[in-house]
Amino acid sequence: KAGVTQTPRYLIKTRGQQVTLSCSPISGHRSVSWYQQTPGQGLQFLFEYFSETQRNKGNFPGRFSGRQFSNSRSEMNVSTLELGDSALYLCASSLDPPQETQYFGPGTRLLVL
Amino acid sequence: AQTVTQSQPEMSVQEAETVTLSCTYDTSENNYYLFWYKQPPSRQMILVIRQEAYKQQNATENRFSVNFQKAAKSFSLKISDSQLGDTAMYFCAFMKHGGMIQGAQKLVFGQGTRLTINP
């Protein structure tokens, strides 16, 4: 079974631009979570989607948004990019409860100049 | 709010040795999961082992085992017969049980322990 895939793997943007990252979960997984990883803040939870609905949200500004499609694929969008948004963005998928273990994709490395 | 603390920023051992990584957590929840993930230089986050809080028996996966002390809120990872491929950043993570309605909850991660296995 294929793992979680994320595209693109690397991205360079400039301040003020917006960016969209994509995540395809493991086949059969309907929950998708997003995390931001930075050297200073570590790993922080952004949001979680299930059946096209956002169920949980972390403490990030409204510039960070996401959505999930009917095939469980998810996208996250960051508008008006700031230098501090430079990070590794990780997507994770999981089966329905009680099998809640999250399996991660390879991540998208975003550099904001 | 839950917090996870890994007190060892870096560790280094020789190949074939046994190494133990420490993790403590703070929570008022009674039903939760604990995980160890490894992140090698490729940056891919890989699940190492999972422990359900209601299970008294410590989880094991081949060379990896945990010492789960619920009362002490301690969750250490032991790697036996360490191999060069074990070199990675190791993260301890907490997740409260979501159940059928709330579903998957967020993982709360520690700051990580950088483990180097030397030949």
Short mmCIF file of C-alpha atoms in Angstrom, two decimals, chain B:
data_model
loop_
_atom_site.label_atom_id
_atom_site.label_comp_id
_atom_site.label_asym_id
_atom_site.label_seq_id
_atom_site.Cartn_x
_atom_site.Cartn_y
_atom_site.Cartn_z
CA ALA B 1 -2.94 21.44 27.90
CA GLN B 2 -0.58 18.56 27.45
CA THR B 3 3.19 18.94 27.37
CA VAL B 4 5.92 16.52 26.42
CA THR B 5 9.51 16.88 27.60
CA GLN B 6 12.59 15.16 26.24
CA SER B 7 15.49 16.08 28.51
CA GLN B 8 18.29 14.72 26.30
CA PRO B 9 18.89 16.99 23.29
CA GLU B 10 21.65 14.73 21.96
CA MET B 11 22.96 11.23 22.55
CA SER B 12 25.71 9.21 20.95
CA VAL B 13 26.49 5.49 21.28
CA GLN B 14 28.54 2.84 19.54
CA GLU B 15 27.00 0.42 17.12
CA ALA B 16 25.52 -2.70 18.82
CA GLU B 17 25.13 -0.91 22.15
CA THR B 18 21.82 -0.38 23.92
CA VAL B 19 20.53 3.13 24.37
CA THR B 20 17.57 4.56 26.28
CA LEU B 21 15.84 7.81 25.37
CA SER B 22 13.81 9.57 28.05
CA CYS B 23 10.41 11.22 27.78
CA THR B 24 8.06 12.66 30.37
CA TYR B 25 4.65 14.15 29.79
CA ASP B 26 2.03 16.09 31.65
CA THR B 27 -1.69 15.52 31.22
CA SER B 28 -4.91 15.27 33.17
CA GLU B 29 -6.33 12.84 30.63
CA ASN B 30 -6.76 9.21 31.56
CA ASN B 31 -7.22 7.76 28.09
CA TYR B 32 -4.45 8.52 25.64
CA TYR B 33 -1.72 7.19 23.37
CA LEU B 34 2.01 7.69 23.41
CA PHE B 35 4.28 7.35 20.41
CA TRP B 36 7.90 7.42 19.44
CA TYR B 37 8.66 8.65 15.94
CA LYS B 38 12.05 8.84 14.28
CA GLN B 39 13.07 11.43 11.71
CA PRO B 40 16.25 10.54 9.80
CA PRO B 41 18.14 13.07 7.72
CA SER B 42 15.65 12.48 4.89
CA ARG B 43 13.11 14.27 7.17
CA GLN B 44 10.49 11.53 6.72
CA MET B 45 8.73 11.02 10.07
CA ILE B 46 8.54 7.30 10.75
CA LEU B 47 6.50 5.60 13.46
CA VAL B 48 8.68 3.52 15.77
CA ILE B 49 6.29 2.33 18.45
CA ARG B 50 2.89 3.06 19.98
CA GLN B 51 1.55 2.55 23.51
CA GLU B 52 -2.07 2.75 24.67
CA ALA B 53 -2.32 4.21 28.16
CA TYR B 54 -4.85 1.62 29.31
CA LYS B 55 -2.45 -1.22 28.56
CA GLN B 56 -0.10 -2.09 31.39
CA GLN B 57 2.11 -4.22 29.17
CA ASN B 58 4.98 -2.31 27.59
CA ALA B 59 4.96 -2.24 23.79
CA THR B 60 7.80 -3.85 21.83
CA GLU B 61 8.72 -3.81 18.15
CA ASN B 62 11.74 -5.95 17.36
CA ARG B 63 14.76 -4.08 18.79
CA PHE B 64 12.61 -1.26 20.13
CA SER B 65 10.80 -1.39 23.46
CA VAL B 66 9.31 1.12 25.85
CA ASN B 67 9.15 1.50 29.60
CA PHE B 68 5.75 3.05 30.28
CA GLN B 69 5.24 4.31 33.82
CA LYS B 70 1.76 5.84 33.87
CA ALA B 71 1.82 7.10 37.45
CA ALA B 72 5.17 8.77 36.90
CA LYS B 73 4.09 9.99 33.43
CA SER B 74 7.25 8.58 31.96
CA PHE B 75 7.68 6.90 28.57
CA SER B 76 11.23 5.91 27.67
CA LEU B 77 12.40 4.16 24.50
CA LYS B 78 15.06 1.46 24.58
CA ILE B 79 16.92 0.55 21.41
CA SER B 80 18.80 -2.72 21.64
CA ASP B 81 21.68 -3.77 19.36
CA SER B 82 21.75 -0.29 17.84
CA GLN B 83 22.50 0.00 14.13
CA LEU B 84 23.90 2.80 11.97
CA GLY B 85 20.46 3.17 10.40
CA ASP B 86 19.04 4.13 13.80
CA THR B 87 20.81 7.49 13.52
CA ALA B 88 17.98 10.02 13.54
CA MET B 89 16.04 12.58 15.52
CA TYR B 90 13.63 10.81 17.87
CA PHE B 91 10.40 12.45 18.94
CA CYS B 92 8.16 11.41 21.78
CA ALA B 93 4.51 12.33 21.17
CA PHE B 94 1.25 12.36 23.13
CA MET B 95 -2.24 12.09 21.74
CA LYS B 96 -5.43 12.01 23.78
CA HIS B 97 -8.03 9.49 22.79
CA GLY B 98 -10.57 11.02 20.47
CA GLY B 99 -13.06 8.25 19.99
CA MET B 100 -15.67 7.84 17.31
CA ILE B 101 -17.04 11.39 17.50
CA GLN B 102 -13.99 13.53 18.00
CA GLY B 103 -11.77 11.29 15.94
CA ALA B 104 -8.07 11.74 15.47
CA GLN B 105 -6.63 14.25 17.89
CA LYS B 106 -3.50 16.31 17.49
CA LEU B 107 -0.11 14.91 18.31
CA VAL B 108 1.80 16.91 20.90
CA PHE B 109 5.52 16.46 20.34
CA GLY B 110 8.57 16.84 22.52
CA GLN B 111 11.58 18.80 21.27
CA GLY B 112 13.36 15.66 20.14
CA THR B 113 16.58 13.79 20.92
CA ARG B 114 19.25 13.65 18.25
CA LEU B 115 20.69 10.12 18.36
CA THR B 116 23.92 9.26 16.60
CA ILE B 117 25.10 5.67 16.22
CA ASN B 118 28.86 5.53 15.67
CA PRO B 119 30.59 2.66 13.81
#
